[in-house]
Amino acid sequence: MNIDLAHYLSQMQQYGVRRLLVLSGQAAWCRQQALGFTRQYSGDWLWIADTPLPNYPHLQRKPEAVQNLLGSEFHHAVFDASNGINAESLIAVSGTLSSGSLLVLLLPEWGSLEQQPDNDSLRWSEAPEPICIPHFIQHIKRQLNADSDVLFWLQNGEFTGQLLAERKVWVKPDGSPTEEQQHLLDSLLRADAGTYVLIAGRGRGKSALAGMLAAQWAGKGECWLTAPAQASGNTLQQWAEGKVSFWAPDALLAQCQAEPPQHVDWLIIDEAAAIPAPQLYRLISSFPRVLLTTTVQGYEGSGRGFLLKFCAGLTDMHLLNLQQPIRWANNDPLERCIHQLLLVEAENSLSEKPGKLQQIVEINQQQLMGNENRLNQFYGLLTSAHYRTTPLDLRRLFDAPGLSFSLGLDDKQSVIAALWLVDEGGLSPDLAREVWAGRRRPRGNLVAQSLAAHGAEYLAPQLRSVRISRIAVVSSLRRQGIARTLITQQIERAKLRGLDYLSVSFGYTEELWQFWQACGFELIHMGSHREASSGCYAAMAIVPFSRDAVLLARRAKRQFLLNQLLSCVKLHHVNDIAAAELAEEDWRELAGFAFAYRTLEASQVSLYRLLRHQVAICHSLRPLLEGQMTVELLLKQGNLNGRKALMQQWRQEVAEALLALDSERCHYWKNWVVARLPVISPAA
Ligand SMILES: CC(=O)SCCNC(=O)CCNC(=O)[C@H](O)C(C)(C)COP(=O)(O)OP(=O)(O)OC[C@H]1O[C@@H](n2cnc3c(N)ncnc32)[C@H](O)[C@@H]1OP(=O)(O)O
Ligand SMILES: Nc1ncnc2c1ncn2[C@@H]1O[C@H](COP(=O)(O)OP(=O)(O)OP(=O)(O)O)[C@@H](O)[C@H]1O
């Protein structure tokens, strides 16, 4: 069957809008029909798929490589979701399509979508194999079926699609600034100093506005431009009429460090949310006026997160906004449909005047997905409060296993507090030891596995626990005890379920730690590096219930404190805490370092104890831990070609030291680590 889309396309062109066309059936059939369109109708026909098409004459990209198309523009695209649906990529591609474009979405056979495993789930479900995504599919079907502007062509079925209802013919802006752009331009041209953050949806004319600024400033002084990829600055460059110098972010940072530019009036940072925050702060401090542009859409590095986290740390910051789309007309069917599918506007569903907490409901995934309004408010609250919330979380919410939720509702049943929980632990003793030894790191079980891999708790993954993945309370109702009430209820529930502990992993800030402490949590581990995304150290805390968990918390805390001490004082000061006698736990730890893959950080307390013995020569590890040599010097001195080789050497040195110290014990623990003896400690 041949489908004639000419009428649809000319109407879309006339109205300046884009539409979604769903092709559903066997993958080969879908591809064949989509290829037919690419030959029949002229356009850029960007093709997004996991596996490239041979001899395809247009641009192709894998879904995960779509981010670097930001700022580019295409006429028509095919998005092959036959093997899985990458939500961020789908949003990003739809934003690049110009007026009159079709987005052709390829899906497996419509009637059995619920039974199709989704490869994308490997990114978010924490399951070892792709899983089916029945809740998300039900949601997609509900949304697409209810949207009369979506065109459908099902294999073995009819083509269904209506022409659009009549609307005004679209007149594309003519090249002079739109009213909104002119208004902002005027204030930027008058700016003395400061950081200006332009946040708007896709295709609102952000980059063009920044380019207009550069072009018009040219008479007064100089503008520089940086962007995560040169392509993302293309539109801007065109509008700047060549009057702006482009710098890659790294090169610009190096330049600012070597010689801070004195003569440059403006730095423009296009697609700023895709540049790590620490780099942005450094760039901003080197220029008197900075204009940052970013979108508000829900993919990684989105503007909303940017607003929450990054902009909160700026002084003299001015927020600017553009509402009217320019790449397409107002009320665009594709934009609307994608926003509904992926809850891009979920924040808008939150109550404007939330009331006091009336009720807490505990619900499972099915119940949350079955109530569209609640789902929107729940996800909207997370998006508004957590800078890291992305469509990946949405996919997780729908279909990841082991989730449960607790919602705080006001008198109108509006969501005012959200708690998201994940079951963890219960690993077999052997797998738990593999995790401890650093040989395996199965997906999931974040806290349970970290306690074993980074702490000394080789038993931790066997215990059963529940982790708080996210918690948020609407901002106007904070500090009224709502979050604490939700958590107290979960503590009781977890005890009733016979779990060992409740846990949380969070980016450490003084305020958040006070909050978790007020809810009864004990800090048991802290990462040693700041995370690039948040600039915070990852902290882990638990509320232990069972005897095993109480002991675990006590040991983990002690270990954590010793580690902290060791990182701030020199060896000879820690003699008291690092007693010379090696306990059985030290032997286990040291064997884990020597004969498996335990990390230097996790093992450092035991390593210090080992070094108290003169027989432990450790000719390269000793000077490092005693603070006489750096890793760089050791690498140079040993003529080694990387840290991996040095690490291998340290493991070998520790193995030799253990053998020299007590060969019998060394063999026992080596066997325990390598030959995988039953997990029972020997009598000391
Ligand atoms: C795993 C994760 O989700 S980590 C991220 C946590 N979530 C967020 O950061 C999202 C944004 N923040 C929020 O939504 C809220 O501020 C929450 C969820 C952190 C706290 O919710 P609230 O309902 O305000 O907390 P609640 O009122 O129950 O506070 C209990 C106690 O914690 C402490 N506390 C709470 N917030 C703070 C704060 N900002 N600074 C210092 N102490 C605090 C106080 O001791 C407080 O008791 P008090 O008010 O009587 O002194
Ligand atoms: N005043 C204008 N007149 C005509 N065309 C314009 C005008 N402003 C912007 N455009 C065009 O509209 C399209 C969208 O503009 P632009 O790329 O600046 O938007 P954006 O908000 O930066 O989009 P994105 O979020 O996708 O990067 C571009 O093709 C741009 O050249």
mmCIF file of C-alpha atoms in Angstrom, residues 5 55 163 229 268 274 291 451 469 674:
data_model
loop_
_atom_site.group_PDB
_atom_site.id
_atom_site.type_symbol
_atom_site.label_atom_id
_atom_site.label_comp_id
_atom_site.label_asym_id
_atom_site.label_seq_id
_atom_site.Cartn_x
_atom_site.Cartn_y
_atom_site.Cartn_z
ATOM 1 C CA LEU A 5 1.003 12.393 2.580
ATOM 2 C CA ASN A 55 23.857 3.545 2.009
ATOM 3 C CA LEU A 163 -6.290 16.785 8.375
ATOM 4 C CA ALA A 229 29.909 21.740 20.516
ATOM 5 C CA ILE A 268 27.922 34.312 25.358
ATOM 6 C CA ALA A 274 25.383 21.081 28.845
ATOM 7 C CA LEU A 291 24.730 35.791 28.600
ATOM 8 C CA LEU A 451 28.756 -0.534 51.725
ATOM 9 C CA SER A 469 15.515 7.358 46.137
ATOM 10 C CA VAL A 674 40.343 -16.316 45.564
#
